[in-house]
Tab-separated table of C-alpha atoms in Angstrom:
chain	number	residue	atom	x	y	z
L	1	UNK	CA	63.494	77.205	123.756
L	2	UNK	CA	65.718	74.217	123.569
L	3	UNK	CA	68.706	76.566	122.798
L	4	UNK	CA	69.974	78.892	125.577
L	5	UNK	CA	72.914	81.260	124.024
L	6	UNK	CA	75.487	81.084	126.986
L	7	UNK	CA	75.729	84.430	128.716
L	8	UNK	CA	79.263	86.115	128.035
L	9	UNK	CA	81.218	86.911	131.111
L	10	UNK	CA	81.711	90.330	132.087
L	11	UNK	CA	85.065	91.582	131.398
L	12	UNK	CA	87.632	92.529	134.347
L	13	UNK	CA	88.119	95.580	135.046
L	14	UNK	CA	91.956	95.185	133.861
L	15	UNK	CA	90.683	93.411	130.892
L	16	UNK	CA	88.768	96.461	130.000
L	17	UNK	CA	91.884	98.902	130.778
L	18	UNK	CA	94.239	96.619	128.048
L	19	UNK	CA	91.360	96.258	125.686
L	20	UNK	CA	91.316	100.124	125.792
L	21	UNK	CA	94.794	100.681	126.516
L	22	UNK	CA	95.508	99.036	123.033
L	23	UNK	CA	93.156	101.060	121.286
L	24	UNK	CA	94.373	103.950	121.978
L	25	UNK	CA	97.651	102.945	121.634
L	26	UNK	CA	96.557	101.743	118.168
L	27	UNK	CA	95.089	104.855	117.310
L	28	UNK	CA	97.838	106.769	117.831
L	29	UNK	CA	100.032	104.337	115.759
L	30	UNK	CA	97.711	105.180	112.908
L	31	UNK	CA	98.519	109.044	113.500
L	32	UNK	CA	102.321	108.470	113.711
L	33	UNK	CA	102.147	106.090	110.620
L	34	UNK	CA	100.183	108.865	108.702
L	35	UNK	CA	102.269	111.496	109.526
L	36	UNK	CA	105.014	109.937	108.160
L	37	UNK	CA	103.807	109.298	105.107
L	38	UNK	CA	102.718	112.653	104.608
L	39	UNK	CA	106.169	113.722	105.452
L	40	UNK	CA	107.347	111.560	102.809
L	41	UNK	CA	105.516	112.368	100.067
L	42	UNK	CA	105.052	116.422	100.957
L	43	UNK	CA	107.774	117.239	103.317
L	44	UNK	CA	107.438	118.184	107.163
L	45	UNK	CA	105.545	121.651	107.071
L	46	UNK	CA	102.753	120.230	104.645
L	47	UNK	CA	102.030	117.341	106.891
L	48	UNK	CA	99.132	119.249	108.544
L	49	UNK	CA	96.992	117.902	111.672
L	50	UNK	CA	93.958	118.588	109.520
L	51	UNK	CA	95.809	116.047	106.825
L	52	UNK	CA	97.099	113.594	108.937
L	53	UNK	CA	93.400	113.441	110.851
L	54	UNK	CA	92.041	112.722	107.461
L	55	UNK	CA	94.101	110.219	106.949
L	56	UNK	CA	94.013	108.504	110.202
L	57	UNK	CA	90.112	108.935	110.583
L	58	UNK	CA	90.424	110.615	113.685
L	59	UNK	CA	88.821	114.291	114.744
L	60	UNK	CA	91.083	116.962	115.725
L	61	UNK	CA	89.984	116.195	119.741
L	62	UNK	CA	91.339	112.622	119.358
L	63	UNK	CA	94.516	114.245	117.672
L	64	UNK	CA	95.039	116.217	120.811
L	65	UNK	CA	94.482	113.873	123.438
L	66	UNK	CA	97.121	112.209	121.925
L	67	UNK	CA	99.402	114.892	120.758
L	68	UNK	CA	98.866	117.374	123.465
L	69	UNK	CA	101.823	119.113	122.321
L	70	UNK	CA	100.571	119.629	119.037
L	71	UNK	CA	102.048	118.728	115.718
L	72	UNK	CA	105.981	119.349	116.864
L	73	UNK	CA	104.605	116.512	119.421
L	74	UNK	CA	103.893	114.542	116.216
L	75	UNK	CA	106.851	115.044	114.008
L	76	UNK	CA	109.020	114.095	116.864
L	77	UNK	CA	107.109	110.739	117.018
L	78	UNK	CA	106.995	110.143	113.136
L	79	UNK	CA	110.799	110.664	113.163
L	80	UNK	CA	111.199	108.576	116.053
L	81	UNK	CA	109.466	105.810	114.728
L	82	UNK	CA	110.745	106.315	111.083
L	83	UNK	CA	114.473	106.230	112.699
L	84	UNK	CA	113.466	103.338	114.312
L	85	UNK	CA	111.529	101.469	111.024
L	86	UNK	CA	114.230	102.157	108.563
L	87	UNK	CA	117.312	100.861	111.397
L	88	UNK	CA	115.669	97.809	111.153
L	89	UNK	CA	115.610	97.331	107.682
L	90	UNK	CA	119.262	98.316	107.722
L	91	UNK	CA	119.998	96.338	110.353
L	92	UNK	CA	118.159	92.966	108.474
L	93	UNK	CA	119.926	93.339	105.267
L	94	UNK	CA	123.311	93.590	107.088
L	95	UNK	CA	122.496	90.666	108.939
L	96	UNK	CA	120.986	88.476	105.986
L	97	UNK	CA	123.785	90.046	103.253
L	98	UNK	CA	126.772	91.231	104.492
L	99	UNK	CA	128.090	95.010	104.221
L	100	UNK	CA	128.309	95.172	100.770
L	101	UNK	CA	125.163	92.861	99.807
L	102	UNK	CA	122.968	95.108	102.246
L	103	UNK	CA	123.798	98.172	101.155
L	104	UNK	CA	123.345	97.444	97.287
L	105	UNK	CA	119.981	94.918	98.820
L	106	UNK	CA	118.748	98.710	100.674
L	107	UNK	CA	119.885	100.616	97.616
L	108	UNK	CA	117.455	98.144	95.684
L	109	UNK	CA	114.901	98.349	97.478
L	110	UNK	CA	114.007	102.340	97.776
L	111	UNK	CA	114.599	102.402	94.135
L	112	UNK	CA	111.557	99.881	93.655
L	113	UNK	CA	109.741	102.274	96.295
L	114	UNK	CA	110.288	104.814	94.190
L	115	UNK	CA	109.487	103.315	91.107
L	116	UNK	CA	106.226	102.316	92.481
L	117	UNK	CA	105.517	105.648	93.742
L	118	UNK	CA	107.500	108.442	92.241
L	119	UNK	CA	106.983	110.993	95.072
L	120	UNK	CA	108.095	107.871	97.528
L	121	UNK	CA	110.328	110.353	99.584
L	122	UNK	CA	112.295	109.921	102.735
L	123	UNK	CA	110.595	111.389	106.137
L	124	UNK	CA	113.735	112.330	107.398
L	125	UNK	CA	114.826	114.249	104.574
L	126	UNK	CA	111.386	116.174	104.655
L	127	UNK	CA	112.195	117.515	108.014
L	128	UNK	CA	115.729	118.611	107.603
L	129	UNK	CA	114.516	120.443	104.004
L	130	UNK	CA	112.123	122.052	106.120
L	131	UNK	CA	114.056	123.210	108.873
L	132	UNK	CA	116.600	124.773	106.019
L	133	UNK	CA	113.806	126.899	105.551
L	134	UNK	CA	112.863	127.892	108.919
L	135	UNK	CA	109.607	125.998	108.948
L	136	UNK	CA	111.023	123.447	112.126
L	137	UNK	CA	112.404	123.751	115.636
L	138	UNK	CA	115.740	122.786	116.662
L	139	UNK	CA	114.766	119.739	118.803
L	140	UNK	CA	113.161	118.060	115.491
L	141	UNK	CA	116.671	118.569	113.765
L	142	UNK	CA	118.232	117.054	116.619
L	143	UNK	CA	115.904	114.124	116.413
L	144	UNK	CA	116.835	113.860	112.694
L	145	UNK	CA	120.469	114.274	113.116
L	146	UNK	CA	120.164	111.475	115.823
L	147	UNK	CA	118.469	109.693	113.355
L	148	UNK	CA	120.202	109.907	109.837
L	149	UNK	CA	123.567	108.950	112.679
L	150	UNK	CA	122.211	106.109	113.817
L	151	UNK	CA	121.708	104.716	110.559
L	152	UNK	CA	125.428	105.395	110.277
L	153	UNK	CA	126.437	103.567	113.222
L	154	UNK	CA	124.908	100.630	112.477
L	155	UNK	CA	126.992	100.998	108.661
L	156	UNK	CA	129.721	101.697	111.143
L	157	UNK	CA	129.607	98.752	113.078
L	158	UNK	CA	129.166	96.253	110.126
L	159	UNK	CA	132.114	97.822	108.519
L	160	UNK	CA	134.091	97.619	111.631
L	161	UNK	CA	133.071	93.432	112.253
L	162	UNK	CA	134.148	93.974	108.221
L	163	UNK	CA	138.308	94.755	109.672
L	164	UNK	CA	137.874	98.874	108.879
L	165	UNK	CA	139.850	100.922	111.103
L	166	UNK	CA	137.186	102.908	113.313
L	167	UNK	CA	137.401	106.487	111.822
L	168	UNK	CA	137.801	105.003	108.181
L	169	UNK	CA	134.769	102.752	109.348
L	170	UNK	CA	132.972	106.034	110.369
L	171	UNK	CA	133.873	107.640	107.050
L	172	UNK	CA	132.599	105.338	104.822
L	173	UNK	CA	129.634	104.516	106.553
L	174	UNK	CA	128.623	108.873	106.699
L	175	UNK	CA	129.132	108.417	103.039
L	176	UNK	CA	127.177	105.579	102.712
L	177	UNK	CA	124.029	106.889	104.524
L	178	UNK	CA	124.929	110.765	102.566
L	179	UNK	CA	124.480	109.096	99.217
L	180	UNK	CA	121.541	107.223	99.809
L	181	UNK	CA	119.544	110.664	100.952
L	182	UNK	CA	120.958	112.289	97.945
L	183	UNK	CA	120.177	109.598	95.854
L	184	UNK	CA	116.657	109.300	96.999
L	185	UNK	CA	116.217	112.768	96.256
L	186	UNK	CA	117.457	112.627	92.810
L	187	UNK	CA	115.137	109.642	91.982
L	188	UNK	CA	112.395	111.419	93.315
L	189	UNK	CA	112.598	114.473	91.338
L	190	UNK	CA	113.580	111.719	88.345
L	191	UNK	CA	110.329	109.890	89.444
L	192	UNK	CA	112.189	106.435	88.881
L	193	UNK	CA	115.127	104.665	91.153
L	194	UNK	CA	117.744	104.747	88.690
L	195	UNK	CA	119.741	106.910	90.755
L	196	UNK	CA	119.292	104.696	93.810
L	197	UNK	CA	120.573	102.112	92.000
L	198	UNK	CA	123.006	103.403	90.626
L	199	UNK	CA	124.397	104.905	93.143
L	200	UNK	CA	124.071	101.920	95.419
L	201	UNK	CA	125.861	100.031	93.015
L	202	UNK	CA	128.596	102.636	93.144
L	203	UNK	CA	128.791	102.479	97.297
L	204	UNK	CA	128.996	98.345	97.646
L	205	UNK	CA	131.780	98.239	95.443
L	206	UNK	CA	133.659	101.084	97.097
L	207	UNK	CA	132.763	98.819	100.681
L	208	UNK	CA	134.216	95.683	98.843
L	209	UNK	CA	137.222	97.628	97.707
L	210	UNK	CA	138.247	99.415	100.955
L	211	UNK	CA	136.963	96.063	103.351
L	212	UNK	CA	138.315	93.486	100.673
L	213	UNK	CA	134.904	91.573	100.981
């Protein structure tokens, strides 16, 4: 015929490796990202690899060859990445508001979560709960503790640039991140964010009072 379809070119072997170096990779994003949602809405212990493979559309083999430890394999990711997701949404609004602004801007913003989706939990939390009751090693509370502090620290540091004396710096900012996981479980079992807002409303003014922002 007068029309030839041009013949694709083979791929590279190393183009082959990335092109299935990111699936994978992408794949096990999907596992992480559902696992943390479950933990969200249902706490660590009922964020099963049978759920979390449903909700990633992966079988259990896929599950393993990713998670070869298991499910504590998991959980350490989904609070790894959580940590991580949630620090950078601290670390925005301190950057685009100032201490005060970002704290009542984050305070704000889980309460809309929340009022979207009443069971709108945080991952964290779910872990720590669970490991009150047993149900989690000690390495996972570590990796929360590590987490829920480095939330702090960033408070910490803002607070500091903000002329707070380092341990009054510290203070504050502990109380800062205690409030907001006590607030988000009080809107949760109010199903609305009033508390979060509240609340947040309550912590930026004590930051304006004590930094004189």
């Amino acid at each position: 015929s007068w029309y030839r379809q041009p013949r694709m070119q083979k791929m590279t072997t190393d183009e082959r490796t990335g092109t299935t170096d990111r699936r994978r990779n992408d794949r096990r994003a999907e596992i992480v990202r559902c696992a943390i949602d479950a933990m969200r809405h249902r706490g660590a212990t009922a964020a099963t690899t049978g759920l979390v493979c449903t909700c990633a559309g992966v079988t259990k083999g896929v599950f393993a060859h990713h998670f070869p430890g298991g499910k504590d394999e998991l959980l350490a990711a989904a609070v790894e990445t959580a940590s991580a997701d949630i620090g950078n949404l601290i670390n925005h609004a301190l950057q685009r508001h100032g201490t005060a602004g970002a704290i009542s801007a984050f305070f704000d913003f889980y309460a809309d979560m929340v009022d979207d989706d009443p069971s709108f939990g945080c991952p964290i939390a779910g872990v720590i709960v669970d490991h009150v009751d047993g149900e989690v090693d000690d390495s996972l509370r570590t990796g929360t503790a590590h987490a829920l502090m480095s939330w702090a620290r960033l408070v910490t540091d803002a607070l500091r640039a903000d002329g707070l004396a380092p341990d009054d710096a510290e203070q504050l900012a502990i109380a800062v991140i205690s409030s907001m996981e006590g607030a988000i479980i009080l809107s949760t079992a109010h199903g609305n964010g009033h508390a979060l807002r509240a609340t947040g409303r309550v912590m930026a003014d004590m930051v304006r009072l004590r930094s004189g922002s």
